[in-house]
């Protein structure tokens, strides 16, 4: 199995919101990193989780599956998932799969944060 | 110089003038005759009589009584009386009764004067009588000419004697006949030209109307993956105002318009042009068919005369889902045929342009594979045969149930129409037919052609290991970049390639690194085809019919696996997807059109 190049970081920006920065590929091989990142947040009180896709290079259907899994978990914890920085192509994919209905998309971090505060 | 006035009747003056001249000439000639006579007499006296008298006077006076009688050749005869003073006395003296020369002269003159007085009126009278008939005939000609010239072309002169005047009379009549004939011919020519011009003008108007109409009808059929659309348009002799249009939307949906303008000719063509433009504009601005029709109705209501309106059926087809969303403004209901059953697309509303403030009900229905729709205009159903029967809706519906080959539906209907109306049928109204069929799934499984890898534009293969799909995707992307696909479509194709390769690796090759996934790219003028082949020993690929939109909600509820997006994504990102089975491989075939299909103008 070739290495999946992905880097996932977590930033807590406020008491209620955290940002997961994703760099590289969101495919099957990103599962571990992504789930670990989520687990990290789980220990805090954040109920708004913002996914930063600005550095994401590639995502495939497995990656979508991952996001769905993430969503399921977040829903259980009554957490909201938002995202920003998706390229147009992947925005299109999100729309096709209706993911954009459930994970709201924003252009910038500031927009996402602002939206998150309202939640 | 006085103009000879055409209508000024100076003829009378002329007539008298001629008459007077001729009379006068007779008079003058008689006077001249008299004068001639006188001079002859005079000469005779001098030459013969006077010397005779003189010679006799010297010889014998006794023979003095000399009565000279001179006969003049022409009447009147006049007798010279004995000279005054002559006495028949027989005396031997110089006879005093011998005429003296002055006496003779005086006598001549006096008698000449006498006869002048007698002759002149006689001559004049004679002249007048003689010339009167002539003048009358000439006057007749003058009158006839004047009357003819002032428009009485029936005027002729009576033929009198066969002399020169008679000839003139005959020629007058001949000329009159000829003139009448040529005037008539000219009249006919003028009328003929006027008729020809009128006909040409009408023909020109019809040509213009037809040109307008043709230029607005779609010039090409829309090509929609998985669907077949055919049309037939047959205008009547007098331009009837049928309208149909295909409006492509950016998201891949297709608007279908069919309509019919009342009235004929240039007016109908213009209203059709307006309606088409309004529909196109409204369709881009508004999403729902009912709203589009309502908007166009308002615009047409203000713009068209009271008696003109447009029937219109407007539908939006989503080719990927097969959904049809439609509304109707008084147009004939289209038919849906599925499994030999024929249903009407029931939506009603008032024709456009008739009343303001209309609302149009919307309906939705779904077209599955193998089903087809028929849109038509009333030129078909209202066609009459020799017995004044109408083709009619029931007949059309029946024919649709009987025939079941989509490809020949339109020729079949046209054939039936011809049988119904007979061969020398004058088409009354435009005939428009549109069929829309969703291709049966079985079609997709047949490999459409034999592919030869040596003819491929590009080939590649990757080992079936996770992550290799990315490399495959990039390679194919790089190879295709020079072809100039729009960036978004290329990105879609690349993602589809990645997903296809992943599928082949995981399911087809079970992630066996020994097994390769092969890629072949074929490029033609109109399409790019990417074929992804596994080694054929793994799981069979699912039926394309079963690839539904994954249900996110169900997944979120834990009712479905979070995965299963691959084939759906592929299907959504490319124009056509085919899954075929070859001897040694399963093949996922991705088809992308190189040009996005019309702007069907």
Short mmCIF file of C-alpha atoms in Angstrom, two decimals, chain B residues 449-460 480 483 519-525 527-531:
data_model
loop_
_atom_site.label_atom_id
_atom_site.label_comp_id
_atom_site.label_asym_id
_atom_site.label_seq_id
_atom_site.Cartn_x
_atom_site.Cartn_y
_atom_site.Cartn_z
CA UNK B 449 -17.72 -0.74 -31.45
CA UNK B 450 -14.63 -2.82 -31.51
CA UNK B 451 -11.73 -1.08 -29.93
CA UNK B 452 -8.21 -1.70 -30.99
CA UNK B 453 -5.67 -0.62 -28.44
CA UNK B 454 -3.08 0.02 -31.11
CA UNK B 455 -5.36 2.75 -32.37
CA UNK B 456 -5.78 4.30 -28.95
CA UNK B 457 -4.80 7.86 -28.34
CA UNK B 458 -3.19 6.94 -25.05
CA UNK B 459 -2.80 3.83 -22.95
CA UNK B 460 -1.59 3.20 -19.43
CA UNK B 480 -5.94 14.90 -22.57
CA UNK B 483 -7.42 18.59 -26.44
CA UNK B 519 -6.57 2.29 -19.38
CA UNK B 520 -7.24 3.04 -23.02
CA UNK B 521 -8.16 6.46 -24.27
CA UNK B 522 -9.80 6.88 -27.67
CA UNK B 523 -10.31 10.30 -29.14
CA UNK B 524 -12.56 11.18 -32.04
CA UNK B 525 -13.71 14.50 -33.39
CA UNK B 527 -15.89 12.36 -28.14
CA UNK B 528 -13.27 11.20 -25.72
CA UNK B 529 -13.65 7.63 -24.55
CA UNK B 530 -11.72 6.25 -21.59
CA UNK B 531 -11.93 2.51 -21.12
#
